mmCIF file with all atom_site columns, C-alpha atoms in Angstrom:
data_model
loop_
_atom_site.group_PDB
_atom_site.id
_atom_site.type_symbol
_atom_site.label_atom_id
_atom_site.label_alt_id
_atom_site.label_comp_id
_atom_site.label_asym_id
_atom_site.label_entity_id
_atom_site.label_seq_id
_atom_site.pdbx_PDB_ins_code
_atom_site.Cartn_x
_atom_site.Cartn_y
_atom_site.Cartn_z
_atom_site.occupancy
_atom_site.B_iso_or_equiv
_atom_site.pdbx_formal_charge
_atom_site.auth_seq_id
_atom_site.auth_comp_id
_atom_site.auth_asym_id
_atom_site.auth_atom_id
_atom_site.pdbx_PDB_model_num
ATOM 1   C CA . MET A 1 1   ? -11.904 -8.057  14.751  1.00 48.00 ? 247 MET A CA 1
ATOM 2   C CA . PHE A 1 2   ? -10.811 -6.882  11.286  1.00 53.00 ? 248 PHE A CA 1
ATOM 3   C CA . VAL A 1 3   ? -9.565  -10.206 9.936   1.00 58.00 ? 249 VAL A CA 1
ATOM 4   C CA . ASN A 1 4   ? -12.595 -12.112 11.213  1.00 56.00 ? 250 ASN A CA 1
ATOM 5   C CA . ASN A 1 5   ? -15.293 -9.718  9.991   1.00 58.00 ? 251 ASN A CA 1
ATOM 6   C CA . LEU A 1 6   ? -14.021 -8.742  6.548   1.00 58.00 ? 252 LEU A CA 1
ATOM 7   C CA . LYS A 1 7   ? -12.444 -11.987 5.366   1.00 63.00 ? 253 LYS A CA 1
ATOM 8   C CA . PRO A 1 8   ? -13.467 -15.044 7.427   1.00 70.00 ? 254 PRO A CA 1
ATOM 9   C CA . THR A 1 9   ? -11.040 -17.444 5.672   1.00 77.00 ? 255 THR A CA 1
ATOM 10  C CA . LEU A 1 10  ? -8.024  -15.213 6.337   1.00 78.00 ? 256 LEU A CA 1
ATOM 11  C CA . LYS A 1 11  ? -5.987  -16.225 9.392   1.00 85.00 ? 257 LYS A CA 1
ATOM 12  C CA . GLU A 1 12  ? -3.548  -13.320 9.722   1.00 88.00 ? 258 GLU A CA 1
ATOM 13  C CA . VAL A 1 13  ? -2.039  -10.372 7.870   1.00 87.00 ? 259 VAL A CA 1
ATOM 14  C CA . HIS A 1 14  ? 1.550   -9.195  8.399   1.00 89.00 ? 260 HIS A CA 1
ATOM 15  C CA . GLN A 1 15  ? 2.578   -5.622  7.668   1.00 88.00 ? 261 GLN A CA 1
ATOM 16  C CA . LYS A 1 16  ? 6.339   -5.060  7.861   1.00 87.00 ? 262 LYS A CA 1
ATOM 17  C CA . TYR A 1 17  ? 8.178   -1.772  7.581   1.00 84.00 ? 263 TYR A CA 1
ATOM 18  C CA . LEU A 1 18  ? 11.690  -1.097  6.345   1.00 78.00 ? 264 LEU A CA 1
ATOM 19  C CA . THR A 1 19  ? 14.296  0.004   8.842   1.00 74.00 ? 265 THR A CA 1
ATOM 20  C CA . ARG A 1 20  ? 17.086  2.465   8.148   1.00 71.00 ? 266 ARG A CA 1
ATOM 21  C CA . GLY A 1 21  ? 20.106  0.858   6.519   1.00 69.00 ? 267 GLY A CA 1
ATOM 22  C CA . HIS A 1 22  ? 18.096  -2.200  5.427   1.00 66.00 ? 268 HIS A CA 1
ATOM 23  C CA . THR A 1 23  ? 16.110  -0.827  2.528   1.00 67.00 ? 269 THR A CA 1
ATOM 24  C CA . GLN A 1 24  ? 17.007  -2.997  -0.457  1.00 70.00 ? 270 GLN A CA 1
ATOM 25  C CA . MET A 1 25  ? 13.948  -4.822  -1.730  1.00 70.00 ? 271 MET A CA 1
ATOM 26  C CA . GLU A 1 26  ? 13.073  -7.062  -4.678  1.00 71.00 ? 272 GLU A CA 1
ATOM 27  C CA . ALA A 1 27  ? 10.784  -4.286  -5.918  1.00 74.00 ? 273 ALA A CA 1
ATOM 28  C CA . ASP A 1 28  ? 13.835  -2.025  -6.367  1.00 81.00 ? 274 ASP A CA 1
ATOM 29  C CA . SER A 1 29  ? 14.931  -4.009  -9.431  1.00 87.00 ? 275 SER A CA 1
ATOM 30  C CA . VAL A 1 30  ? 11.372  -3.897  -10.805 1.00 89.00 ? 276 VAL A CA 1
ATOM 31  C CA . HIS A 1 31  ? 11.254  -0.119  -10.462 1.00 89.00 ? 277 HIS A CA 1
ATOM 32  C CA . ALA A 1 32  ? 14.721  0.216   -12.011 1.00 91.00 ? 278 ALA A CA 1
ATOM 33  C CA . ALA A 1 33  ? 13.703  -1.873  -15.041 1.00 92.00 ? 279 ALA A CA 1
ATOM 34  C CA . ILE A 1 34  ? 10.545  0.200   -15.535 1.00 92.00 ? 280 ILE A CA 1
ATOM 35  C CA . GLU A 1 35  ? 12.460  3.466   -15.127 1.00 93.00 ? 281 GLU A CA 1
ATOM 36  C CA . THR A 1 36  ? 15.102  2.365   -17.644 1.00 93.00 ? 282 THR A CA 1
ATOM 37  C CA . ASN A 1 37  ? 12.427  1.342   -20.138 1.00 92.00 ? 283 ASN A CA 1
ATOM 38  C CA . SER A 1 38  ? 10.438  4.549   -19.661 1.00 92.00 ? 284 SER A CA 1
ATOM 39  C CA . SER A 1 39  ? 13.512  6.629   -20.508 1.00 92.00 ? 285 SER A CA 1
ATOM 40  C CA . LYS A 1 40  ? 13.430  5.089   -24.008 1.00 86.00 ? 286 LYS A CA 1
ATOM 41  C CA . ILE A 1 41  ? 9.714   5.647   -24.626 1.00 85.00 ? 287 ILE A CA 1
ATOM 42  C CA . GLU A 1 42  ? 7.718   8.853   -24.677 1.00 88.00 ? 288 GLU A CA 1
ATOM 43  C CA . VAL A 1 43  ? 4.619   8.516   -22.502 1.00 88.00 ? 289 VAL A CA 1
ATOM 44  C CA . TYR A 1 44  ? 1.729   10.876  -23.166 1.00 88.00 ? 290 TYR A CA 1
ATOM 45  C CA . THR A 1 45  ? -1.193  9.304   -21.290 1.00 86.00 ? 291 THR A CA 1
ATOM 46  C CA . PRO A 1 46  ? -1.543  7.231   -18.099 1.00 85.00 ? 292 PRO A CA 1
ATOM 47  C CA . THR A 1 47  ? -2.804  4.220   -20.081 1.00 86.00 ? 293 THR A CA 1
ATOM 48  C CA . GLU A 1 48  ? 0.514   4.042   -21.946 1.00 91.00 ? 294 GLU A CA 1
ATOM 49  C CA . TRP A 1 49  ? 2.252   3.022   -18.709 1.00 92.00 ? 295 TRP A CA 1
ATOM 50  C CA . ASP A 1 50  ? 0.786   -0.484  -19.138 1.00 92.00 ? 296 ASP A CA 1
ATOM 51  C CA . THR A 1 51  ? 2.927   -0.933  -22.258 1.00 91.00 ? 297 THR A CA 1
ATOM 52  C CA . VAL A 1 52  ? 6.008   0.589   -20.625 1.00 93.00 ? 298 VAL A CA 1
ATOM 53  C CA . ILE A 1 53  ? 5.724   -1.840  -17.701 1.00 93.00 ? 299 ILE A CA 1
ATOM 54  C CA . LYS A 1 54  ? 4.908   -4.887  -19.858 1.00 92.00 ? 300 LYS A CA 1
ATOM 55  C CA . THR A 1 55  ? 7.938   -4.275  -22.081 1.00 92.00 ? 301 THR A CA 1
ATOM 56  C CA . ALA A 1 56  ? 10.382  -3.471  -19.257 1.00 93.00 ? 302 ALA A CA 1
ATOM 57  C CA . ARG A 1 57  ? 11.648  -7.082  -19.273 1.00 92.00 ? 303 ARG A CA 1
ATOM 58  C CA . ARG A 1 58  ? 12.110  -9.249  -22.364 1.00 89.00 ? 304 ARG A CA 1
ATOM 59  C CA . LYS A 1 59  ? 12.267  -12.574 -20.520 1.00 91.00 ? 305 LYS A CA 1
ATOM 60  C CA . ASN A 1 60  ? 9.409   -13.127 -18.069 1.00 90.00 ? 306 ASN A CA 1
ATOM 61  C CA . PRO A 1 61  ? 7.559   -9.872  -18.825 1.00 91.00 ? 307 PRO A CA 1
ATOM 62  C CA . TYR A 1 62  ? 5.683   -8.267  -15.961 1.00 92.00 ? 308 TYR A CA 1
ATOM 63  C CA . ASN A 1 63  ? 1.992   -9.132  -15.676 1.00 91.00 ? 309 ASN A CA 1
ATOM 64  C CA . VAL A 1 64  ? 0.010   -5.893  -15.592 1.00 91.00 ? 310 VAL A CA 1
ATOM 65  C CA . LYS A 1 65  ? -3.539  -5.793  -14.300 1.00 90.00 ? 311 LYS A CA 1
ATOM 66  C CA . THR A 1 66  ? -5.376  -2.595  -15.156 1.00 87.00 ? 312 THR A CA 1
ATOM 67  C CA . VAL A 1 67  ? -7.889  -1.506  -12.542 1.00 87.00 ? 313 VAL A CA 1
ATOM 68  C CA . ASP A 1 68  ? -10.574 1.139   -12.641 1.00 86.00 ? 314 ASP A CA 1
ATOM 69  C CA . HIS A 1 69  ? -12.414 3.123   -9.978  1.00 86.00 ? 315 HIS A CA 1
ATOM 70  C CA . GLN A 1 70  ? -14.591 0.121   -9.052  1.00 88.00 ? 316 GLN A CA 1
ATOM 71  C CA . PHE A 1 71  ? -11.534 -1.818  -7.817  1.00 88.00 ? 317 PHE A CA 1
ATOM 72  C CA . TRP A 1 72  ? -10.871 0.556   -4.893  1.00 86.00 ? 318 TRP A CA 1
ATOM 73  C CA . LYS A 1 73  ? -12.772 -0.018  -1.641  1.00 83.00 ? 319 LYS A CA 1
ATOM 74  C CA . LYS A 1 74  ? -13.155 2.085   1.457   1.00 81.00 ? 320 LYS A CA 1
ATOM 75  C CA . TYR A 1 75  ? -12.360 -0.062  4.469   1.00 74.00 ? 321 TYR A CA 1
ATOM 76  C CA . PRO A 1 76  ? -13.921 0.770   7.826   1.00 71.00 ? 322 PRO A CA 1
ATOM 77  C CA . SER A 1 77  ? -11.849 2.310   10.618  1.00 72.00 ? 323 SER A CA 1
ATOM 78  C CA . LEU A 1 78  ? -11.726 -0.158  13.473  1.00 68.00 ? 324 LEU A CA 1
ATOM 79  C CA . VAL A 1 79  ? -9.241  1.688   15.668  1.00 73.00 ? 325 VAL A CA 1
ATOM 80  C CA . THR A 1 80  ? -8.548  5.376   16.162  1.00 71.00 ? 326 THR A CA 1
ATOM 81  C CA . SER A 1 81  ? -4.797  4.926   16.599  1.00 75.00 ? 327 SER A CA 1
ATOM 82  C CA . ILE A 1 82  ? -2.049  2.324   16.252  1.00 76.00 ? 328 ILE A CA 1
ATOM 83  C CA . ARG A 1 83  ? 0.303   4.204   18.592  1.00 77.00 ? 329 ARG A CA 1
ATOM 84  C CA . PRO A 1 84  ? 1.816   1.577   20.913  1.00 79.00 ? 330 PRO A CA 1
ATOM 85  C CA . GLY A 1 85  ? 2.127   4.005   23.819  1.00 77.00 ? 331 GLY A CA 1
ATOM 86  C CA . LYS A 1 86  ? 0.009   6.630   25.516  1.00 77.00 ? 332 LYS A CA 1
ATOM 87  C CA . VAL A 1 87  ? 2.435   9.096   27.113  1.00 78.00 ? 333 VAL A CA 1
ATOM 88  C CA . VAL A 1 88  ? 5.282   11.185  25.701  1.00 80.00 ? 334 VAL A CA 1
ATOM 89  C CA . SER A 1 89  ? 8.100   8.767   26.604  1.00 79.00 ? 335 SER A CA 1
ATOM 90  C CA . ASP A 1 90  ? 6.264   5.721   25.161  1.00 80.00 ? 336 ASP A CA 1
ATOM 91  C CA . PRO A 1 91  ? 6.991   4.367   21.647  1.00 82.00 ? 337 PRO A CA 1
ATOM 92  C CA . THR A 1 92  ? 5.382   6.095   18.666  1.00 82.00 ? 338 THR A CA 1
ATOM 93  C CA . VAL A 1 93  ? 3.979   4.833   15.375  1.00 80.00 ? 339 VAL A CA 1
ATOM 94  C CA . THR A 1 94  ? 7.248   5.619   13.582  1.00 81.00 ? 340 THR A CA 1
ATOM 95  C CA . GLY A 1 95  ? 9.004   3.035   15.783  1.00 84.00 ? 341 GLY A CA 1
ATOM 96  C CA . ILE A 1 96  ? 6.805   0.136   14.668  1.00 87.00 ? 342 ILE A CA 1
ATOM 97  C CA . CYS A 1 97  ? 8.628   -2.445  12.501  1.00 89.00 ? 343 CYS A CA 1
ATOM 98  C CA . HIS A 1 98  ? 5.988   -5.155  12.221  1.00 91.00 ? 344 HIS A CA 1
ATOM 99  C CA . LEU A 1 99  ? 2.217   -5.328  12.666  1.00 90.00 ? 345 LEU A CA 1
ATOM 100 C CA . LYS A 1 100 ? 0.258   -8.585  12.694  1.00 91.00 ? 346 LYS A CA 1
ATOM 101 C CA . TYR A 1 101 ? -3.536  -8.559  12.356  1.00 87.00 ? 347 TYR A CA 1
ATOM 102 C CA . THR A 1 102 ? -5.363  -11.676 13.596  1.00 86.00 ? 348 THR A CA 1
ATOM 103 C CA . LYS A 1 103 ? -8.804  -12.684 14.835  1.00 82.00 ? 349 LYS A CA 1
ATOM 104 C CA . GLU A 1 104 ? -7.473  -12.161 18.367  1.00 84.00 ? 350 GLU A CA 1
ATOM 105 C CA . GLY A 1 105 ? -6.318  -8.579  17.729  1.00 83.00 ? 351 GLY A CA 1
ATOM 106 C CA . ILE A 1 106 ? -3.418  -6.507  16.462  1.00 87.00 ? 352 ILE A CA 1
ATOM 107 C CA . PHE A 1 107 ? 0.149   -7.245  17.559  1.00 91.00 ? 353 PHE A CA 1
ATOM 108 C CA . TYR A 1 108 ? 3.314   -5.198  17.070  1.00 91.00 ? 354 TYR A CA 1
ATOM 109 C CA . THR A 1 109 ? 7.073   -5.127  17.550  1.00 92.00 ? 355 THR A CA 1
ATOM 110 C CA . LEU A 1 110 ? 9.561   -2.278  17.524  1.00 90.00 ? 356 LEU A CA 1
ATOM 111 C CA . SER A 1 111 ? 12.429  -4.326  16.062  1.00 87.00 ? 357 SER A CA 1
ATOM 112 C CA . HIS A 1 112 ? 12.553  -7.180  13.557  1.00 85.00 ? 358 HIS A CA 1
ATOM 113 C CA . GLY A 1 113 ? 13.183  -10.607 15.047  1.00 86.00 ? 359 GLY A CA 1
ATOM 114 C CA . THR A 1 114 ? 11.642  -9.855  18.450  1.00 91.00 ? 360 THR A CA 1
ATOM 115 C CA . SER A 1 115 ? 8.381   -11.325 19.673  1.00 94.00 ? 361 SER A CA 1
ATOM 116 C CA . LEU A 1 116 ? 5.143   -9.552  18.896  1.00 94.00 ? 362 LEU A CA 1
ATOM 117 C CA . ARG A 1 117 ? 3.024   -8.125  21.693  1.00 91.00 ? 363 ARG A CA 1
ATOM 118 C CA . PRO A 1 118 ? -0.585  -6.933  21.803  1.00 90.00 ? 364 PRO A CA 1
ATOM 119 C CA . LEU A 1 119 ? -1.128  -3.410  20.521  1.00 85.00 ? 365 LEU A CA 1
ATOM 120 C CA . PRO A 1 120 ? -3.048  -1.239  22.982  1.00 82.00 ? 366 PRO A CA 1
ATOM 121 C CA . LEU A 1 121 ? -6.150  -0.258  21.026  1.00 74.00 ? 367 LEU A CA 1
ATOM 122 C CA . ARG A 1 122 ? -8.493  2.663   21.198  1.00 70.00 ? 368 ARG A CA 1
ATOM 123 C CA . PRO A 1 123 ? -11.432 1.179   19.286  1.00 65.00 ? 369 PRO A CA 1
ATOM 124 C CA . VAL A 1 124 ? -13.861 3.151   17.155  1.00 66.00 ? 370 VAL A CA 1
ATOM 125 C CA . ARG A 1 125 ? -17.391 3.187   18.522  1.00 69.00 ? 371 ARG A CA 1
ATOM 126 C CA . GLN A 1 126 ? -19.818 1.108   16.447  1.00 65.00 ? 372 GLN A CA 1
ATOM 127 C CA . PRO A 1 127 ? -17.714 0.581   13.300  1.00 62.00 ? 373 PRO A CA 1
ATOM 128 C CA . SER A 1 128 ? -19.636 -0.232  10.131  1.00 66.00 ? 374 SER A CA 1
ATOM 129 C CA . MET A 1 129 ? -18.292 -3.507  8.751   1.00 66.00 ? 375 MET A CA 1
ATOM 130 C CA . ALA A 1 130 ? -19.691 -3.049  5.249   1.00 72.00 ? 376 ALA A CA 1
ATOM 131 C CA . LEU A 1 131 ? -17.175 -2.465  2.463   1.00 76.00 ? 377 LEU A CA 1
ATOM 132 C CA . LYS A 1 132 ? -18.089 0.497   0.315   1.00 81.00 ? 378 LYS A CA 1
ATOM 133 C CA . ALA A 1 133 ? -16.815 1.732   -3.007  1.00 84.00 ? 379 ALA A CA 1
ATOM 134 C CA . LYS A 1 134 ? -14.159 4.395   -2.486  1.00 86.00 ? 380 LYS A CA 1
ATOM 135 C CA . TYR A 1 135 ? -15.148 6.224   -5.700  1.00 86.00 ? 381 TYR A CA 1
ATOM 136 C CA . LYS A 1 136 ? -18.594 6.434   -7.307  1.00 86.00 ? 382 LYS A CA 1
ATOM 137 C CA . HIS A 1 137 ? -17.166 7.314   -10.727 1.00 86.00 ? 383 HIS A CA 1
ATOM 138 C CA . SER A 1 138 ? -13.856 7.756   -12.493 1.00 84.00 ? 384 SER A CA 1
ATOM 139 C CA . LEU A 1 139 ? -11.958 10.793  -11.331 1.00 78.00 ? 385 LEU A CA 1
ATOM 140 C CA . PRO A 1 140 ? -11.611 13.323  -14.149 1.00 80.00 ? 386 PRO A CA 1
ATOM 141 C CA . LEU A 1 141 ? -8.176  14.392  -15.340 1.00 72.00 ? 387 LEU A CA 1
ATOM 142 C CA . THR A 1 142 ? -7.702  18.120  -15.562 1.00 73.00 ? 388 THR A CA 1
ATOM 143 C CA . ALA A 1 143 ? -6.185  19.627  -18.684 1.00 70.00 ? 389 ALA A CA 1
ATOM 144 C CA . ALA A 1 144 ? -2.474  20.349  -18.412 1.00 63.00 ? 390 ALA A CA 1
ATOM 145 C CA . THR A 1 145 ? -1.554  24.008  -18.650 1.00 58.00 ? 391 THR A CA 1
ATOM 146 C CA . ASN A 1 146 ? 1.727   25.404  -19.926 1.00 57.00 ? 392 ASN A CA 1
ATOM 147 C CA . CYS A 1 147 ? 2.787   21.946  -20.993 1.00 58.00 ? 393 CYS A CA 1
ATOM 148 C CA . LYS A 1 148 ? 5.449   22.420  -23.623 1.00 56.00 ? 394 LYS A CA 1
ATOM 149 C CA . PRO A 1 149 ? 7.719   19.620  -24.828 1.00 58.00 ? 395 PRO A CA 1
ATOM 150 C CA . GLU A 1 150 ? 11.385  19.973  -24.020 1.00 61.00 ? 396 GLU A CA 1
ATOM 151 C CA . ILE A 1 151 ? 13.607  20.432  -27.052 1.00 56.00 ? 397 ILE A CA 1
ATOM 152 C CA . SER A 1 152 ? 17.266  19.577  -26.759 1.00 55.00 ? 398 SER A CA 1
ATOM 153 C CA . LEU A 1 153 ? 19.770  20.229  -29.496 1.00 51.00 ? 399 LEU A CA 1
#
C-alpha cells in the first residue's frame, strides 16, 4: 500500500478536514499576522514574500524555507477514487471528515470522533511506485500587462 511502498518507516498518515462551524485553526493567526505585515510593505516580486513572512512576528519569527522546482514530486495514483460509496444514496467525498492511510489500507469516517472504517477502493492497475519530479525546470513567469500602480490622494 501507499505508506508501505513510499516510506517504509512511516506507520500511518492522518488527513483531517474541517467541518462547517468548526473552522478556527492555529494557522488563522499565522495568516492574519502575515496579512497585517504585508499591508505595511510593498511587494513587487514573489521572492520578497520570504521577508514579509519572516518579519510578520517580532518575537519567535516564522521560519521560512524557500523551495524550488526540484522540491515538488509527482506521487503515483494508487486508487481511482476515494468515494466511500458506489450508488447515488451512498456517502460522497465531500462527506469525509478524516482519512487514515496505513500499511493495511485507507480508512475513513464521516464525522469526527467516530471510529474509522475501511474505505472501499477501486485500485489503479499496475501503479508505478517510483517518485518522479513534478517539474523538469522552473516555471517561467509571464510579464504583467496593464500593471499600473494605484495612486491614492
